[in-house]
GROMACS .gro file of C-alpha atoms in nm:
model
   95
    1MET     CA    1   0.785   0.809  -0.090
    2PRO     CA    2   0.510   0.674  -0.318
    3LYS     CA    3   0.603   0.605  -0.675
    4LYS     CA    4   0.445   0.843  -0.930
    5LYS     CA    5   0.219   0.665  -1.168
    6PRO     CA    6   0.288   0.753  -1.532
    7ARG     CA    7   0.028   0.971  -1.701
    8LYS     CA    8  -0.162   0.841  -2.000
    9LEU     CA    9  -0.164   1.044  -2.321
   10ILE     CA   10  -0.486   1.231  -2.394
   11PRO     CA   11  -0.620   1.103  -2.726
   12THR     CA   12  -0.700   1.325  -3.021
   13PHE     CA   13  -1.072   1.374  -3.073
   14LYS     CA   14  -1.242   1.435  -3.406
   15ASP     CA   15  -1.520   1.641  -3.248
   16GLU     CA   16  -1.655   1.770  -2.919
   17THR     CA   17  -1.909   1.488  -2.890
   18GLN     CA   18  -1.636   1.226  -2.901
   19GLU     CA   19  -1.437   1.418  -2.639
   20GLN     CA   20  -1.741   1.447  -2.413
   21GLU     CA   21  -1.805   1.073  -2.437
   22PHE     CA   22  -1.442   1.000  -2.355
   23TRP     CA   23  -1.427   1.219  -2.043
   24SER     CA   24  -1.762   1.095  -1.916
   25SER     CA   25  -1.614   0.745  -1.893
   26HIS     CA   26  -1.249   0.815  -1.797
   27ASP     CA   27  -1.084   0.959  -1.487
   28SER     CA   28  -0.892   1.277  -1.567
   29THR     CA   29  -0.638   1.205  -1.291
   30ASP     CA   30  -0.500   0.928  -1.512
   31TYR     CA   31  -0.421   1.193  -1.776
   32VAL     CA   32  -0.360   1.522  -1.593
   33ASN     CA   33  -0.147   1.609  -1.291
   34TRP     CA   34  -0.397   1.832  -1.111
   35SER     CA   35  -0.146   1.916  -0.836
   36GLN     CA   36   0.028   2.142  -1.089
   37ALA     CA   37  -0.292   2.311  -1.205
   38GLN     CA   38  -0.326   2.686  -1.175
   39ARG     CA   39  -0.647   2.877  -1.106
   40VAL     CA   40  -0.759   3.089  -1.402
   41THR     CA   41  -1.020   3.364  -1.414
   42PHE     CA   42  -1.214   3.430  -1.732
   43GLY     CA   43  -1.286   3.800  -1.690
   44ARG     CA   44  -1.460   3.850  -2.023
   45LEU     CA   45  -1.727   3.588  -1.979
   46LYS     CA   46  -2.080   3.715  -1.983
   47PRO     CA   47  -2.181   3.767  -1.621
   48SER     CA   48  -2.476   3.576  -1.487
   49THR     CA   49  -2.790   3.780  -1.454
   50GLN     CA   50  -3.081   3.783  -1.217
   51THR     CA   51  -3.433   3.880  -1.309
   52ILE     CA   52  -3.586   4.156  -1.100
   53SER     CA   53  -3.910   4.347  -1.105
   54ILE     CA   54  -3.903   4.725  -1.086
   55ARG     CA   55  -4.190   4.969  -1.102
   56LEU     CA   56  -4.122   5.284  -1.303
   57PRO     CA   57  -4.347   5.579  -1.376
   58GLU     CA   58  -4.496   5.540  -1.724
   59ALA     CA   59  -4.350   5.872  -1.838
   60LEU     CA   60  -3.999   5.762  -1.738
   61LEU     CA   61  -4.042   5.428  -1.915
   62ASP     CA   62  -4.170   5.606  -2.229
   63ASP     CA   63  -3.866   5.839  -2.225
   64LEU     CA   64  -3.634   5.542  -2.181
   65LYS     CA   65  -3.795   5.359  -2.473
   66ARG     CA   66  -3.769   5.671  -2.691
   67LEU     CA   67  -3.397   5.708  -2.612
   68ALA     CA   68  -3.338   5.339  -2.675
   69ASN     CA   69  -3.520   5.360  -3.007
   70LYS     CA   70  -3.298   5.651  -3.117
   71ARG     CA   71  -2.990   5.447  -3.028
   72ASP     CA   72  -3.136   5.133  -3.187
   73VAL     CA   73  -3.092   4.924  -2.872
   74PRO     CA   74  -3.346   4.743  -2.654
   75TYR     CA   75  -3.468   4.967  -2.371
   76GLN     CA   76  -3.372   4.711  -2.107
   77SER     CA   77  -3.014   4.708  -2.238
   78LEU     CA   78  -3.004   5.086  -2.228
   79LEU     CA   79  -3.136   5.083  -1.872
   80LYS     CA   80  -2.857   4.841  -1.772
   81ILE     CA   81  -2.599   5.073  -1.930
   82PHE     CA   82  -2.740   5.376  -1.747
   83LEU     CA   83  -2.746   5.190  -1.417
   84ALA     CA   84  -2.392   5.055  -1.459
   85GLU     CA   85  -2.258   5.403  -1.542
   86ARG     CA   86  -2.429   5.562  -1.243
   87VAL     CA   87  -2.324   5.289  -1.000
   88ALA     CA   88  -1.962   5.321  -1.119
   89GLN     CA   89  -1.983   5.699  -1.074
   90GLU     CA   90  -2.121   5.662  -0.721
   91LEU     CA   91  -1.854   5.408  -0.628
   92ARG     CA   92  -1.579   5.639  -0.756
   93SER     CA   93  -1.715   5.923  -0.547
   94LEU     CA   94  -1.693   5.707  -0.235
   95SER     CA   95  -1.319   5.656  -0.283
   0.00000   0.00000   0.00000
């Protein structure tokens, strides 16, 4: 059985720049036992977005902008909220 090589201690960094410089020139396997690592999910991270183009009737867009103005939110944000609510509703009805 191969002998385990002792892990080096991770130094203390005074700022993020110093830490970035350190890790860009050192191998993390000398400091961390990755075989014991666990997968983690960050559920509250902002999801990535994709730009799309959608054609809407002017009257519908005007109504959306008016509603958004009353709520003091950007109309595109309000549209995303409306879409998310409706998609969730449709998915629930499929269950």
